C-alpha positions as a Markdown table, in Angstrom:
| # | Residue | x | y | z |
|---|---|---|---|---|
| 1 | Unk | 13.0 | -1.1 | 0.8 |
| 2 | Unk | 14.0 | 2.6 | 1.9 |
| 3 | Unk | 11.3 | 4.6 | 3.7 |
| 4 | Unk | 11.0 | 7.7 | 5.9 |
| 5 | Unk | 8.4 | 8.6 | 8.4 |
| 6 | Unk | 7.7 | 12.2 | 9.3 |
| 7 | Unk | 5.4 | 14.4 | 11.7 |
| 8 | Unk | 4.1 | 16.9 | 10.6 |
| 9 | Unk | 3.5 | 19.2 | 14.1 |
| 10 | Unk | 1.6 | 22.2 | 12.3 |
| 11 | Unk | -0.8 | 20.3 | 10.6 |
| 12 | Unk | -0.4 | 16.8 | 13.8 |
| 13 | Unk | -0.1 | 14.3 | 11.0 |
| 14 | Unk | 1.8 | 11.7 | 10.3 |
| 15 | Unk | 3.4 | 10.8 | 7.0 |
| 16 | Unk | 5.0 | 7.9 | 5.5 |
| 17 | Unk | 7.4 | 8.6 | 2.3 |
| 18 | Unk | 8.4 | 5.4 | 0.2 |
| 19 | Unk | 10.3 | 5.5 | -3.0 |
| 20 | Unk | 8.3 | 6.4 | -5.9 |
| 21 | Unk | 7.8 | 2.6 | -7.2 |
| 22 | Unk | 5.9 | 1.8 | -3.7 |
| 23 | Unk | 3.4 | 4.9 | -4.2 |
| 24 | Unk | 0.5 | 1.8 | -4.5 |
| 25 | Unk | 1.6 | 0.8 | -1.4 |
| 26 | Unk | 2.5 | 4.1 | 0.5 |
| 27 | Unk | -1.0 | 4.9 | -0.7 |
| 28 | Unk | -2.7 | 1.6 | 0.8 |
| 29 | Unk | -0.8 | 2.2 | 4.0 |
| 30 | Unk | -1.7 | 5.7 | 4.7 |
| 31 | Unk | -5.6 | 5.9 | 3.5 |
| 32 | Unk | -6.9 | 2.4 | 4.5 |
| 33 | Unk | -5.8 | 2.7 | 8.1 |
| 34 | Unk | -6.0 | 5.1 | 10.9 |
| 35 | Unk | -3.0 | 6.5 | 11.8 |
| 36 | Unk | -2.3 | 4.5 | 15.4 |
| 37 | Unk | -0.1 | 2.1 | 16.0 |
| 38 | Unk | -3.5 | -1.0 | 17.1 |
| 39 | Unk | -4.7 | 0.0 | 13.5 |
| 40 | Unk | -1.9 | -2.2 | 11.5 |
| 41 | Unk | -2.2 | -5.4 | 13.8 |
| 42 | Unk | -5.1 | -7.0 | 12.6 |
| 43 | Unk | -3.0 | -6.9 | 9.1 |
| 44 | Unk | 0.5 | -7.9 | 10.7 |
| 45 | Unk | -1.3 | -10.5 | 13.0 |
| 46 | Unk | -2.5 | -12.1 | 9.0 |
| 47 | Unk | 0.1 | -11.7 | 7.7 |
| 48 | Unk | 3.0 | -13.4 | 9.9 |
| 49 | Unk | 0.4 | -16.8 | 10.0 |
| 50 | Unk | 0.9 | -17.3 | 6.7 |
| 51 | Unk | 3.1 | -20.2 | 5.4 |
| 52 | Unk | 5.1 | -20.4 | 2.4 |
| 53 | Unk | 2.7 | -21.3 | -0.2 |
| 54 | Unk | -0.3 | -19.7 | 1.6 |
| 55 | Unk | -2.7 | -17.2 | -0.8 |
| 56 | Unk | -4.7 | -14.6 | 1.1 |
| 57 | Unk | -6.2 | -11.1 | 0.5 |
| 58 | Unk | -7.1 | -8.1 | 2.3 |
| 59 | Unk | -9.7 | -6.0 | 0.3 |
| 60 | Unk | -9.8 | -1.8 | 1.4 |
| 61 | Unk | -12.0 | 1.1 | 0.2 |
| 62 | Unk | -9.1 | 2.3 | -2.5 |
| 63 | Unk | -6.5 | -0.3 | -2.6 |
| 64 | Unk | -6.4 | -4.1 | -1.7 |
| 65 | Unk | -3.2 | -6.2 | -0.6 |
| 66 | Unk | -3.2 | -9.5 | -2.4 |
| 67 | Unk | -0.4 | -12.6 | -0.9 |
| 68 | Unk | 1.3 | -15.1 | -3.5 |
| 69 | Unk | 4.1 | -17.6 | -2.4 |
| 70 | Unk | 5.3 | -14.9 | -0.1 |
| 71 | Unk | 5.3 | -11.9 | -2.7 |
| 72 | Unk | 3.3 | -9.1 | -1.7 |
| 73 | Unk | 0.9 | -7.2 | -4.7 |
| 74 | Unk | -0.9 | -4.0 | -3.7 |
| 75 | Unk | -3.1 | -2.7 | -6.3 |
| 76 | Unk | -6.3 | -0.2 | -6.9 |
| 77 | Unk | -9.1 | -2.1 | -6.9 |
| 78 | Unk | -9.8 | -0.4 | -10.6 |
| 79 | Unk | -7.7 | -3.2 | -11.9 |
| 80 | Unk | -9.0 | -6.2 | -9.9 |
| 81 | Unk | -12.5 | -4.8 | -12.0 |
| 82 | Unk | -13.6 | -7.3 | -14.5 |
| 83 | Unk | -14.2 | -4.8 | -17.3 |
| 84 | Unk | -11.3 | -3.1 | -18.9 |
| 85 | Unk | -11.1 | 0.3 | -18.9 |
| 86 | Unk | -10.8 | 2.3 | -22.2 |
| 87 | Unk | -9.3 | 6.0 | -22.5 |
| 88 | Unk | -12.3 | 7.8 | -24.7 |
| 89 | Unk | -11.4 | 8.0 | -28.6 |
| 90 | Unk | -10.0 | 11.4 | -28.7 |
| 91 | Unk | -7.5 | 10.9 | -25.6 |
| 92 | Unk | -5.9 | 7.9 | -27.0 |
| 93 | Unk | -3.7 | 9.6 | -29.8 |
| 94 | Unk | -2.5 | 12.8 | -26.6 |
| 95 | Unk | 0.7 | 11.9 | -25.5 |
| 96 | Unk | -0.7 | 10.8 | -22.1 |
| 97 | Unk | 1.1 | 8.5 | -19.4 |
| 98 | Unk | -0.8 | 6.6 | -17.1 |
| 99 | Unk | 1.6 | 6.5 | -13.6 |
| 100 | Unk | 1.5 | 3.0 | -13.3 |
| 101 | Unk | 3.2 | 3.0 | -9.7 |
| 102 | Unk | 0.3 | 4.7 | -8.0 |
| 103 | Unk | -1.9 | 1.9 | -9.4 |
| 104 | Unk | 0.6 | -1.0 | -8.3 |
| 105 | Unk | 3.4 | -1.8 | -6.4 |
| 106 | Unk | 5.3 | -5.2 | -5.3 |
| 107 | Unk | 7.7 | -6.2 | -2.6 |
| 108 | Unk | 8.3 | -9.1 | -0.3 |
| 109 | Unk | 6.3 | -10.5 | 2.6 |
| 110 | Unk | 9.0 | -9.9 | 5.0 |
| 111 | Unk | 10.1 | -6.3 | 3.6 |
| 112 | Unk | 6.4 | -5.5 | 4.1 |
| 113 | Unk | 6.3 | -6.8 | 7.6 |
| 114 | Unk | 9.9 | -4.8 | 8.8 |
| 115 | Unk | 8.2 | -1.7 | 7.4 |
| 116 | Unk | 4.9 | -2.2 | 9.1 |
| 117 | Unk | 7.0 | -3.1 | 12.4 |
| 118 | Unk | 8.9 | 0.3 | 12.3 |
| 119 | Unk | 5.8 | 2.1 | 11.2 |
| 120 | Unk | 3.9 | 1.2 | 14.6 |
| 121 | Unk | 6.9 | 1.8 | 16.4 |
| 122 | Unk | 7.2 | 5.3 | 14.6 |
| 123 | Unk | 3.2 | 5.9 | 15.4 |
| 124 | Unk | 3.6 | 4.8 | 19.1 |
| 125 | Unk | 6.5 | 7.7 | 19.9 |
């Protein structure tokens, strides 16, 4: 997975840039957590005791991290919503395109844990 941290020093922010097919999970990252290294731990402390087979979930405000057989799922919670969501009548003949990365991305358990590892490291500079 190819990522890039940045500071902005005008604005004293800090930014995480993923690849386009991570924006779900650039997204989870950077609004469901302050911006300090301590934030992340409770997530990487749940997510390295987790064996093989193990199933577990993290629910956020926006997005929610979901664990299968060591494949990682972040989604919005729009989709984990029971009732299916319709585009009105009139918008569904518009040549609209729903960007399905910032509503979803996958990756590995242990891609997901290197990236958290450098992100702390990153925040703690």
């Amino acid at each position: 997975m190819e990522y890039e941290f940045l500071y902005d020093r005008d604005n004293r922010r800090y930014r995480l840039s993923l690849a386009s097919e991570q924006a779900a999970l650039q997204h989870f990252l950077m609004d469901e957590f302050e911006h300090n290294k301590a934030s992340y731990q409770q997530l990487i402390t749940a997510l390295r005791a987790l064996t093989a087979y193990q199933e577990w979930q993290f629910f956020g405000r926006e997005y929610s991290l979901l664990v299968q057989r060591q494949e990682v799922r972040i989604c919005h919670n729009t989709l984990l919503s029971s009732e299916q969501f319709q585009l009105p009548e009139l918008l569904e003949d518009a040549d609209l395109q729903l960007d399905e990365h910032l509503l979803e991305s996958e990756c590995g358990l242990a891609d997901l844990l290197l990236l958290l590892h450098a992100w702390q490291d990153f925040l703690s500079n």
